[in-house]
Steps between C-alpha positions, in 0.01 A plus 500: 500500500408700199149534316589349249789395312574781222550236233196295624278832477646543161414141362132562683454818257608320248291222509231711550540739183549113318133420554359859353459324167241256715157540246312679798728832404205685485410390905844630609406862313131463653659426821746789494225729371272389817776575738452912428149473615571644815840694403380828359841665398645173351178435302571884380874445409403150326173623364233331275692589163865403619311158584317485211836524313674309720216190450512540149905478447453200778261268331653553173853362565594162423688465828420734827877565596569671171433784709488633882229605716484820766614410790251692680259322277559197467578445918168261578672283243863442631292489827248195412820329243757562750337480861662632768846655594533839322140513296289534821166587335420809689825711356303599216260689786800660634595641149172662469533659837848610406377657167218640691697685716745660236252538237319831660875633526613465201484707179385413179835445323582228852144370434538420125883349603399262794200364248760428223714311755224318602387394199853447372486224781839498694477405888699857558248754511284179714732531730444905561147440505589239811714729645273868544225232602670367794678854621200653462269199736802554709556877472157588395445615187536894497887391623599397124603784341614459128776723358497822362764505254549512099406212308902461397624521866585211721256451766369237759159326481321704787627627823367400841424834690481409852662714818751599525572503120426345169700252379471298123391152365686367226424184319787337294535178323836263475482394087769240440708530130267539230599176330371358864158712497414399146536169553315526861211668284494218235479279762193654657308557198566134319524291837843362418737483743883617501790508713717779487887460515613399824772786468308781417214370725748529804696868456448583829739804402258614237197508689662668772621781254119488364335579854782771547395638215137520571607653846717751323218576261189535738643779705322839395620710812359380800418178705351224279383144568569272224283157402735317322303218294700187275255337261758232391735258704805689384635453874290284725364737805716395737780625316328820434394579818875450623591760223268770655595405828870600422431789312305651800746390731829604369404695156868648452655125432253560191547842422154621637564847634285586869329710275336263270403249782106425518313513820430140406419292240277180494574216254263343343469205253167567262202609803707298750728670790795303628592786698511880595824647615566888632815685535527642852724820430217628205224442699622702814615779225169491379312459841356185407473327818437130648128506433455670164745216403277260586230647341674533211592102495161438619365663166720363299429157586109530524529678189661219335531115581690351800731259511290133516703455868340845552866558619649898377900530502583821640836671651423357825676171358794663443 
């Protein structure tokens, strides 16, 4: 059983962005603003003048959805509008940990980039936050290790460095056609539902030349662990999970060299992991053995949310 059906979650986000025009507008900002009591580096990134602005631009519009809200922000909303499944209220802790621990690390030009994709308000950068939070409770935190490369190169969100080597954390996101996204992101911000084409909605062949794509494109030249997240029901999760399942299986029926394999990847749909799959040849190439699998899954999913049937699909079901 999943979470939550994609579609379901969607029409829950939806019909909690609907009631943001609700006359208490100015509760929902006052509750937001209460929530970074007790979150130091969020309260920085989304400090008194960006919320000052923000209030001002808020209570002046006719209609709330004429415009979105931070993610990162605006969480102990979708949390208290949407209860439940993948808005579990303490995520929003787990992004200040994870900005915590890559904040010190960082220079100023990664600083001043991470607060403009905060404040810009996709889940994306959210979900890196997640990510170095639970490696590093797992790991501890002097294992995350961020990049040393030119702003223009390619490069992973962190590495891992545990015995006997380090090995990278990439975060990438499945976006359906943009037609599909803009109208996904109407629907959010106005509350009114849509179905997408039944056709497009089911190309399994598309999504699986998506995921190969982010596989291809997340290699920088050494072992890499990939959290693959789907915002939208482009493919419901079964289907998706049966895509990475093939890939790591047999990746030459879809032109995935050795090379370019993963030592795993975990799917996930918003917060919530369906599953966490690795690829046995990569991991003995990279010495990655039974246990620091397991720790790996075991951050993942504590980083994130389970499954409601706390159940985790793995490659033991293969």
């Amino acid at each position: 059983m999943e979470p939550a059906n994609p579609s379901d979650l969607l029409k829950s986000i939806a019909a909690a962005t609907s009631r943001r025009a609700d006359p208490s507008r100015a509760d929902y900002l006052d509750r937001c603003d209460a929530s970074l009591a007790d979150k130091p580096r969020l309260s920085a990134v989304f400090d008194p003048a960006w919320r000052a602005e923000l209030r001002a631009r808020a209570l002046a519009e006719p209609q709330d959805p004429a415009f979105g809200y931070p993610t990162a922000y605006w969480w102990p909303m979708l949390d208290l509008l949407s209860p439940g499944g993948a808005f579990v209220p303490e995520i929003q802790m787990r992004m200040e940990i994870g900005l915590d621990v890559l904040w010190p690390k960082m220079g100023g030009r990664e600083q001043n980039d991470v607060t403009a994709r905060l404040r810009a308000g996709g889940p994306s950068v959210c979900d890196e936050l997640l990510a170095a939070a639970a490696f590093a409770a797992e790991f501890g935190r002097e294992a995350v290790v961020l990049p040393a490369v030119a702003p223009h190169e390619r490069k992973p969100e962190f590495f891992v460095d545990v015995p006997p080597a380090p090995w990278a954390v990439e975060c990438r996101h499945l976006q359906d056609a943009l037609e599909v996204r803009d109208r996904n992101d109407q629907m959010i911000r106005t509350g009114e539902p849509w179905i997408a084409p039944a056709q497009q909605d089911r190309d399994a062949n598309r999504l699986r030349s998506a995921i190969v794509g982010k596989i291809k494109r997340a290699q920088g030249g050494g072992p890499t662990f990939i959290i693959l997240t789907s915002y939208t029901p482009w493919l419901m999760p079964d289907e998706m999970q049966a895509t990475v399942r093939r890939i790591l299986r047999d990746p030459g029926s879809v032109g995935v060299a050795a090379a370019d394999l993963p030592i795993g990847i975990a799917c996930l749909f918003w917060t919530v992991v369906p599953g966490v799959w690795f690829c046995d040849s990569v991991c003995a190439a990279a010495s990655i053995d039974g246990k620091v699998r397991e720790r790996i899954r075991r951050a993942v999913v504590q980083g994130f949310v389970p499954r409601t049937d706390v159940a985790l699909l793995t490659e033991a079901g293969w």
